[in-house]
Amino acid sequence: MKFSIASLEDTAYLAEVLASHLRPRDMIVLAGDMGTGKTTFTQFFGRALGITEPITSPTFNLLHNYGSGRMALHHADLYRLERTGELADLGLDELQDIGGVVMVEWGDIVGNELGDALIIRFAHPADVDAIYSRSIEIDLRGQQWLSRWQKVSDELATKFSDLVRG
Ligand SMILES: Nc1ncnc2c1ncn2[C@@H]1O[C@H](COP(=O)(O)OP(=O)(O)OP(=O)(O)O)[C@@H](O)[C@H]1O
Ligand SMILES: [Mg+2]
């Protein structure tokens, strides 16, 4: 699926729709260049889950955990991952096993290692003047989000008029 967003409010809407369909054990991979909005998206997503702690970028610690929302959120950033063993050390699959939701910035750099996931790719559009615009591409890996996907895409299509499915 592909569509464009034009504002921070659009990013918040995307986060709210996805958060409203969230289930324990979900994995969301956030891909895209620096400054495209991965952390900003996570902040809106956390707010939609009722998280009251401030959500900050886990660039240096690799993993932050938030327990105050209606589901536990584990927010990782693999940008500084130096060896593949470090990914196993984070224990993301164990956090999923106990019902946590895992959101991973730069999660695409480890290929398919994170398993079934919703993959959201953020990009700056070609028009550099449009500072709040982003192009968004969402793909599903595995079965995890499949049964919800029709509803999610219908809700997104009501807001994003250029949305193309597939
Ligand atoms: N529509 C938008 N959605 C998200 N962020 C936006 C949007 N428009 C402008 N921005 C701004 O772009 C910046 C995105 O920074 P953010 O830290 O979220 O990027 P990031 O993808 O997490 O980068 P990094 O790879 O360094 O972690 C923020 O300053 C945010 O306010
Ligand atoms: Mg970030």
mmCIF file with all atom_site columns, N, CA and C and ligand atoms in Angstrom, residues 38-39 57-59 77 105-106, ligand 2:
data_model
loop_
_atom_site.group_PDB
_atom_site.id
_atom_site.type_symbol
_atom_site.label_atom_id
_atom_site.label_alt_id
_atom_site.label_comp_id
_atom_site.label_asym_id
_atom_site.label_entity_id
_atom_site.label_seq_id
_atom_site.pdbx_PDB_ins_code
_atom_site.Cartn_x
_atom_site.Cartn_y
_atom_site.Cartn_z
_atom_site.occupancy
_atom_site.B_iso_or_equiv
_atom_site.pdbx_formal_charge
_atom_site.auth_seq_id
_atom_site.auth_comp_id
_atom_site.auth_asym_id
_atom_site.auth_atom_id
_atom_site.pdbx_PDB_model_num
ATOM   1  N  N  . LYS A 1 38  ? 10.210 8.432  11.881 1.00 0.00 ? 38  LYS A N  1
ATOM   2  C  CA . LYS A 1 38  ? 10.002 7.158  12.581 1.00 0.00 ? 38  LYS A CA 1
ATOM   3  C  C  . LYS A 1 38  ? 9.754  7.365  14.081 1.00 0.00 ? 38  LYS A C  1
ATOM   4  N  N  . THR A 1 39  ? 10.587 8.196  14.700 1.00 0.00 ? 39  THR A N  1
ATOM   5  C  CA . THR A 1 39  ? 10.396 8.460  16.132 1.00 0.00 ? 39  THR A CA 1
ATOM   6  C  C  . THR A 1 39  ? 9.118  9.272  16.361 1.00 0.00 ? 39  THR A C  1
ATOM   7  N  N  . SER A 1 57  ? 13.926 9.019  21.441 1.00 0.00 ? 57  SER A N  1
ATOM   8  C  CA . SER A 1 57  ? 14.603 8.137  20.495 1.00 0.00 ? 57  SER A CA 1
ATOM   9  C  C  . SER A 1 57  ? 15.557 7.180  21.203 1.00 0.00 ? 57  SER A C  1
ATOM   10 N  N  . PRO A 1 58  ? 15.445 5.875  20.943 1.00 0.00 ? 58  PRO A N  1
ATOM   11 C  CA . PRO A 1 58  ? 16.359 4.917  21.580 1.00 0.00 ? 58  PRO A CA 1
ATOM   12 C  C  . PRO A 1 58  ? 17.645 4.707  20.774 1.00 0.00 ? 58  PRO A C  1
ATOM   13 N  N  . THR A 1 59  ? 18.122 5.747  20.117 1.00 0.00 ? 59  THR A N  1
ATOM   14 C  CA . THR A 1 59  ? 19.296 5.608  19.251 1.00 0.00 ? 59  THR A CA 1
ATOM   15 C  C  . THR A 1 59  ? 20.511 5.101  20.031 1.00 0.00 ? 59  THR A C  1
ATOM   16 N  N  . ASP A 1 77  ? 15.751 0.814  18.225 1.00 0.00 ? 77  ASP A N  1
ATOM   17 C  CA . ASP A 1 77  ? 16.330 1.510  17.074 1.00 0.00 ? 77  ASP A CA 1
ATOM   18 C  C  . ASP A 1 77  ? 17.625 0.772  16.735 1.00 0.00 ? 77  ASP A C  1
ATOM   19 N  N  . GLU A 1 105 ? 12.718 0.945  14.837 1.00 0.00 ? 105 GLU A N  1
ATOM   20 C  CA . GLU A 1 105 ? 13.249 1.855  13.823 1.00 0.00 ? 105 GLU A CA 1
ATOM   21 C  C  . GLU A 1 105 ? 14.476 1.211  13.170 1.00 0.00 ? 105 GLU A C  1
ATOM   22 N  N  . TRP A 1 106 ? 14.646 1.427  11.900 1.00 0.00 ? 106 TRP A N  1
ATOM   23 C  CA . TRP A 1 106 ? 15.743 0.840  11.122 1.00 0.00 ? 106 TRP A CA 1
ATOM   24 C  C  . TRP A 1 106 ? 15.694 -0.696 11.190 1.00 0.00 ? 106 TRP A C  1
HETATM 25 MG MG . MG  B 2 .   ? 14.316 8.034  15.165 1.00 0.00 ? 2   MG  B MG 1
#
